[in-house]
CSV table of C-alpha atoms in Angstrom, one decimal:
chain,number,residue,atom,x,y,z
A,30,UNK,CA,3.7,-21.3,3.0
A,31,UNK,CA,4.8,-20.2,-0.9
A,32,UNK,CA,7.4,-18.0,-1.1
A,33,UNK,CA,4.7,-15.3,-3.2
A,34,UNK,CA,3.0,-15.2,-0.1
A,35,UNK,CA,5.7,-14.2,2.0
A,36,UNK,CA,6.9,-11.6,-0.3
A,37,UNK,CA,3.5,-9.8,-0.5
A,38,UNK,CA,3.6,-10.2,3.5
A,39,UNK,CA,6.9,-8.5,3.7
A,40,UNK,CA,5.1,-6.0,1.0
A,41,UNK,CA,2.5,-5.5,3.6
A,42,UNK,CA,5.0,-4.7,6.4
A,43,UNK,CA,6.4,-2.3,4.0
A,44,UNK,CA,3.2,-0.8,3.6
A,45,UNK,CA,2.4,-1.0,7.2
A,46,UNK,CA,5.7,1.3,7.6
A,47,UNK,CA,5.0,4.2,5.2
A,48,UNK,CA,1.3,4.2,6.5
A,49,UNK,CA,2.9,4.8,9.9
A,50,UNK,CA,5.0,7.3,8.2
A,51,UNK,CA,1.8,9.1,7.2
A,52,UNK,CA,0.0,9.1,10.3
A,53,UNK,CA,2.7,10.6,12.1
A,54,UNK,CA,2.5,13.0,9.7
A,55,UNK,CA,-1.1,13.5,10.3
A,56,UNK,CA,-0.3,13.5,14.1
A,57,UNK,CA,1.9,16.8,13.7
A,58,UNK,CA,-1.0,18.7,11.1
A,59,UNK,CA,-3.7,18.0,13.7
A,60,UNK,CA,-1.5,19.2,16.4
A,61,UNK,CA,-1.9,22.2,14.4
A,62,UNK,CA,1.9,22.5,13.5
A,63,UNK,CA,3.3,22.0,9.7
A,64,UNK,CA,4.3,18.6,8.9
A,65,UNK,CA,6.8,17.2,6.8
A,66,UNK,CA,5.5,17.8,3.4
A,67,UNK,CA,8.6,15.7,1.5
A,68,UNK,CA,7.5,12.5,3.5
A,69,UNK,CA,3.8,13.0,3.0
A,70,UNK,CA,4.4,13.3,-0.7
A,71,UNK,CA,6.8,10.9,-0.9
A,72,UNK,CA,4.6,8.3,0.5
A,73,UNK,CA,1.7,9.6,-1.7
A,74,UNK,CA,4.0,8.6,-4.6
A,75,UNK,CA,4.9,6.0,-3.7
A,76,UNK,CA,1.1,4.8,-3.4
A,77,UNK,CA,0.2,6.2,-6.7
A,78,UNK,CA,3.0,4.0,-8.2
A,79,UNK,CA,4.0,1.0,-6.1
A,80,UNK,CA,1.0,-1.1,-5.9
A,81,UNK,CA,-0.4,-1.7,-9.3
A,82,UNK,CA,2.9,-1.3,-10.4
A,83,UNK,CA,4.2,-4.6,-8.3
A,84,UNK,CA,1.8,-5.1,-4.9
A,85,UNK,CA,-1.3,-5.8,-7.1
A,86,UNK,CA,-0.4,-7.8,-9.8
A,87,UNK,CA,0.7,-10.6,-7.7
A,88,UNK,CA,-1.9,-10.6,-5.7
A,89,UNK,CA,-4.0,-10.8,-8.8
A,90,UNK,CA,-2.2,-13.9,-10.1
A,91,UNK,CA,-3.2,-15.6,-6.7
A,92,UNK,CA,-6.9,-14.5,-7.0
A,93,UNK,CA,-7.5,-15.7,-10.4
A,94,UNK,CA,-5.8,-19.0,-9.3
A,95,UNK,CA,-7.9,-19.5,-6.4
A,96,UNK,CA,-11.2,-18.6,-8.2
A,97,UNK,CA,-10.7,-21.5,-10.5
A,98,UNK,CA,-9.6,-23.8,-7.5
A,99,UNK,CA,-12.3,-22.9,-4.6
A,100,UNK,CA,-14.6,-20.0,-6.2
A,101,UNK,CA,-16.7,-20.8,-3.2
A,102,UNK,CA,-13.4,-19.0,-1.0
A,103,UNK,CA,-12.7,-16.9,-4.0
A,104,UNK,CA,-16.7,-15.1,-3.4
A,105,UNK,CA,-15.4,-14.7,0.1
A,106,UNK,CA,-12.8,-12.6,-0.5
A,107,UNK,CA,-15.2,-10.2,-2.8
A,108,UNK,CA,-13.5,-8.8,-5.7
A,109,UNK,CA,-10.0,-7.4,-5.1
A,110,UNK,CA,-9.9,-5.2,-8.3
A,111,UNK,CA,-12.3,-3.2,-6.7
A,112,UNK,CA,-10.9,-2.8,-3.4
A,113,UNK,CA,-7.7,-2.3,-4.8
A,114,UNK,CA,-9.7,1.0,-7.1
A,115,UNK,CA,-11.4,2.0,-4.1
A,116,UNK,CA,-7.8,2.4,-2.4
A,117,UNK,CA,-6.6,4.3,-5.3
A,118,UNK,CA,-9.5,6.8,-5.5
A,119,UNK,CA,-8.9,7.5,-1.4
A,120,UNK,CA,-5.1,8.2,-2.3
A,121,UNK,CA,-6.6,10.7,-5.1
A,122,UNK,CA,-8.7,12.3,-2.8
A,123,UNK,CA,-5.8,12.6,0.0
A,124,UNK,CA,-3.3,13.7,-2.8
A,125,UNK,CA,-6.1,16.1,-3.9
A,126,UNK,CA,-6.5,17.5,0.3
A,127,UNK,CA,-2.5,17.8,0.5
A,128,UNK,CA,-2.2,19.7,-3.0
A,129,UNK,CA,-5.2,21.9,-1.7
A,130,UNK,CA,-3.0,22.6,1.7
A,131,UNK,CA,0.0,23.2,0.0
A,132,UNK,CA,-1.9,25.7,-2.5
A,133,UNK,CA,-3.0,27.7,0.6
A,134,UNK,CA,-6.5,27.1,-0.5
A,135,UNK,CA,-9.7,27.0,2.5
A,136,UNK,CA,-9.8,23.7,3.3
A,137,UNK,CA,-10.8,23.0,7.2
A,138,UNK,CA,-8.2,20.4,9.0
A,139,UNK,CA,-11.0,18.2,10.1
A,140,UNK,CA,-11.4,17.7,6.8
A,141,UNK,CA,-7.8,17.1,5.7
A,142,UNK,CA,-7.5,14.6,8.6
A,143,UNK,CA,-11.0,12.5,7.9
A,144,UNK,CA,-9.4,12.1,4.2
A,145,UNK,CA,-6.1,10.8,5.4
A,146,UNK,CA,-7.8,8.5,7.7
A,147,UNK,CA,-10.0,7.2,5.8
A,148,UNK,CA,-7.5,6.5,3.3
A,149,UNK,CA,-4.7,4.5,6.3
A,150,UNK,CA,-7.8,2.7,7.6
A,151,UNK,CA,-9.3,1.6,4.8
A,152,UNK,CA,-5.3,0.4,3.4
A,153,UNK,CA,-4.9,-1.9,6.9
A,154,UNK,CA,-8.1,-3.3,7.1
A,155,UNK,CA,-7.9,-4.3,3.3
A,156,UNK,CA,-4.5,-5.7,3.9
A,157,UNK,CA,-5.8,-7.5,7.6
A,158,UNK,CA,-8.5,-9.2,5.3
A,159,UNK,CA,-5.9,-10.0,2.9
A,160,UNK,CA,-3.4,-11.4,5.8
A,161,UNK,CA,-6.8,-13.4,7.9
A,162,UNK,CA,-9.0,-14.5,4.6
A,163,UNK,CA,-7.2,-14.1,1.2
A,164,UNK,CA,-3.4,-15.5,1.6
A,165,UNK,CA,-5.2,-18.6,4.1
A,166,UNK,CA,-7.5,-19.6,1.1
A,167,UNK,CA,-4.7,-19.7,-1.6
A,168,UNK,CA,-2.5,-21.0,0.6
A,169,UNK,CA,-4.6,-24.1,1.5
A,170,UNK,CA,-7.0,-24.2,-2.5
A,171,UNK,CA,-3.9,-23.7,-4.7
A,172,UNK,CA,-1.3,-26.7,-5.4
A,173,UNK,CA,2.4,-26.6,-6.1
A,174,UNK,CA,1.7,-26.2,-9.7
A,175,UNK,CA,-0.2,-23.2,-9.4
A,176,UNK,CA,2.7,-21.4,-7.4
A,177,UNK,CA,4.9,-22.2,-10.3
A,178,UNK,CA,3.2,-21.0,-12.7
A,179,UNK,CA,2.3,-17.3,-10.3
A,180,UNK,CA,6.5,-17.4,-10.2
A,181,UNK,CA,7.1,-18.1,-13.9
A,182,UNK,CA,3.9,-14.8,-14.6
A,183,UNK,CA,5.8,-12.9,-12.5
A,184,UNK,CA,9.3,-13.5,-13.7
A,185,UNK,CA,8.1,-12.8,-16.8
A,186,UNK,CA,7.0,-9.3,-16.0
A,187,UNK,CA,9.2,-6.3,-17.6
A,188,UNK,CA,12.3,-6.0,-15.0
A,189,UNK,CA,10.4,-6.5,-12.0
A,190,UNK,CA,13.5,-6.6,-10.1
A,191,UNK,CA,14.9,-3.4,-11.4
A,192,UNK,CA,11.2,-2.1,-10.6
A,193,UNK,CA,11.5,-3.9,-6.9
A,194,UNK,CA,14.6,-2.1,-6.3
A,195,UNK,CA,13.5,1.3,-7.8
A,196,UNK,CA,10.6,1.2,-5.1
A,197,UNK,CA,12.6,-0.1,-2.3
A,198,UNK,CA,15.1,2.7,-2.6
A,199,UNK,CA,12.1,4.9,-2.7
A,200,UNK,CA,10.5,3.9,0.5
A,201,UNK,CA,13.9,3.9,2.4
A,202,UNK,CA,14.5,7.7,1.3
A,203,UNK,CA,11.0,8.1,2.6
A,204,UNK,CA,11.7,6.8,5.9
A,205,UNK,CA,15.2,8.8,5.9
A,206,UNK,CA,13.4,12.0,5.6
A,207,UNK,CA,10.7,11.0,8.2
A,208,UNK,CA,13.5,10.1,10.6
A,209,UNK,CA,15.2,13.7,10.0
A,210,UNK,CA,11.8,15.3,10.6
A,211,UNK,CA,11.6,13.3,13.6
A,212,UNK,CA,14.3,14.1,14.7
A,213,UNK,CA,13.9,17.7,14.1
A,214,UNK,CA,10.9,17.9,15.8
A,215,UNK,CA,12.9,16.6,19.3
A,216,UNK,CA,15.0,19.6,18.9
């Protein structure tokens, strides 16, 4: 396995995390009770930013890779670009619901809750096909070659390890504050 690959799998895990995060969230609001607002923005943030800002351009890389190497595995697959807009118009509508909540505006729970489903479902199953169908195919189409040149596109990118670090530190603070509302909560 090529080390991208593993990195956007440990991206994924990440991913997986603040998506829990957000559920929980969504857990409490059903319940009727007032979530944690600073996690549930936090990880909206972080979605806004995080994956077309480092997630999606390597995945992109790979994609166009394996769609001059087996475009037969590459049809597959479908087209990525739009998945990865479809996930970013869901995030718009959930940051949207959230601003509408916060704004005290008439806006039924049902319908806060069907938005921020939608939006965690649609993220895992995107990322299960990308884990069962996508990584398998460039895995097994693209050669030695290809990885290097993904690595040298990506270490070309402006300060992508400054930007790395600016979104782990992110997502840890997220966490923190979930844990503290946890926490809270058990009180």
């Amino acid at each position: 396995m090529t080390y991208v690959v593993e990195v956007l799998r440990q991206e994924h895990r990440n991913i997986e995390r603040l998506l829990r995060v957000l559920e929980q969230e969504l857990i409490v609001f059903d319940r009727g009770n007032r979530p944690d607002y600073e996690a549930v923005i936090g990880v909206i943030d972080y979605f806004k930013d995080y994956p077309d800002s480092c997630h999606h351009p390597k995945e992109d890389l790979i994609f166009e890779k394996l769609k001059s190497r087996d475009p037969v595995a590459a049809a597959n697959i479908g087209d990525l670009e739009i998945e990865h807009q479809e996930g970013a118009s869901r995030l718009r509508r959930v940051a949207q619901a959230v601003e509408r909540v916060l704004s005290d505006e008439d806006l039924l729970r049902q319908t806060v809750a069907e938005i921020i489903h939608d939006f965690i479902n649609h993220e895992r199953r995107h990322m299960e096909m990308e884990e069962r169908t996508f990584f398998p195919a460039a895995i097994n189409a693209l050669r030695p070659k290809d990885w290097a040149d993904i690595a040298l596109k990506l270490a070309e990118r402006r300060d992508p390890l400054y930007l790395e670090e600016k979104f782990n530190m992110r997502r840890r603070k997220i966490l923190e504050i979930e844990a503290e509302a946890e926490a809270e909560r058990l009180d």
